[in-house]
Amino acid sequence: MDQQQRIIANRNLSYKLAEAIGRRILEGETAPGDILPGEVELGEMYGVSRTAVREAIKMLAAKGLVLPRPRIGTRV
């Protein structure tokens, strides 16, 4: 797999992960004010890389669903 294909595959994982986490938030499984697990834990839970987790968190932050804070965590 060349570099371009890896970027595309990783981006697809990010979208799917953002959708899964966003669905959990919207369905109430994760309450407002809760802090999401860290990048490593989310990656292990969903079987994706930390890069995919970071991209998914950025997408959710852009939509206003989460608020990432350095050294604190990502708050819903």
XYZ file of C-alpha atoms in Angstrom:
76
model
C 0.000 0.000 0.000
C 1.514 3.336 -0.980
C 1.469 6.530 1.105
C -1.633 7.997 -0.600
C -3.656 4.830 0.011
C -2.610 4.829 3.683
C -3.777 8.422 4.089
C -7.140 7.609 2.507
C -7.570 4.448 4.600
C -6.699 6.336 7.788
C -9.128 9.128 6.912
C -11.928 6.584 6.427
C -11.157 5.107 9.847
C -11.300 8.585 11.355
C -14.727 9.249 9.863
C -16.062 5.903 11.075
C -14.622 6.451 14.549
C -16.033 9.988 14.756
C -19.421 8.587 13.757
C -19.244 5.843 16.409
C -18.188 8.187 19.216
C -20.686 10.836 18.113
C -23.475 8.258 18.109
C -22.581 7.241 21.688
C -22.755 10.888 22.744
C -26.056 11.582 20.990
C -27.654 8.385 22.329
C -26.704 9.374 25.878
C -24.182 6.594 26.549
C -21.656 9.325 27.297
C -23.189 12.158 29.319
C -22.371 15.856 28.934
C -19.451 16.705 31.190
C -17.937 13.216 31.006
C -14.330 12.869 29.936
C -13.679 10.412 27.120
C -10.980 7.759 27.494
C -7.507 8.771 26.288
C -6.209 8.343 22.752
C -4.513 5.039 23.501
C -7.584 3.579 25.214
C -9.950 4.711 22.446
C -7.565 3.281 19.862
C -7.532 -0.060 21.653
C -11.319 -0.047 22.117
C -11.953 0.525 18.411
C -8.844 -1.142 16.983
C -7.465 2.000 15.325
C -4.293 4.074 15.563
C -3.806 7.135 17.757
C -3.675 9.229 14.584
C -7.165 8.076 13.611
C -8.386 8.862 17.137
C -6.895 12.372 16.999
C -8.539 13.070 13.642
C -11.899 11.804 14.905
C -11.652 14.016 18.006
C -10.859 17.018 15.785
C -13.975 16.306 13.712
C -16.167 16.014 16.801
C -14.670 19.203 18.260
C -15.440 21.057 15.020
C -19.067 19.956 15.370
C -19.140 21.121 18.987
C -19.703 17.678 20.500
C -16.463 17.533 22.486
C -13.905 19.913 23.949
C -10.341 18.561 23.914
C -8.087 19.997 26.646
C -4.351 19.277 26.833
C -3.355 17.218 29.887
C -6.984 17.105 31.063
C -8.778 15.038 28.435
C -11.618 15.384 25.993
C -14.822 16.536 27.642
C -18.242 15.831 26.140
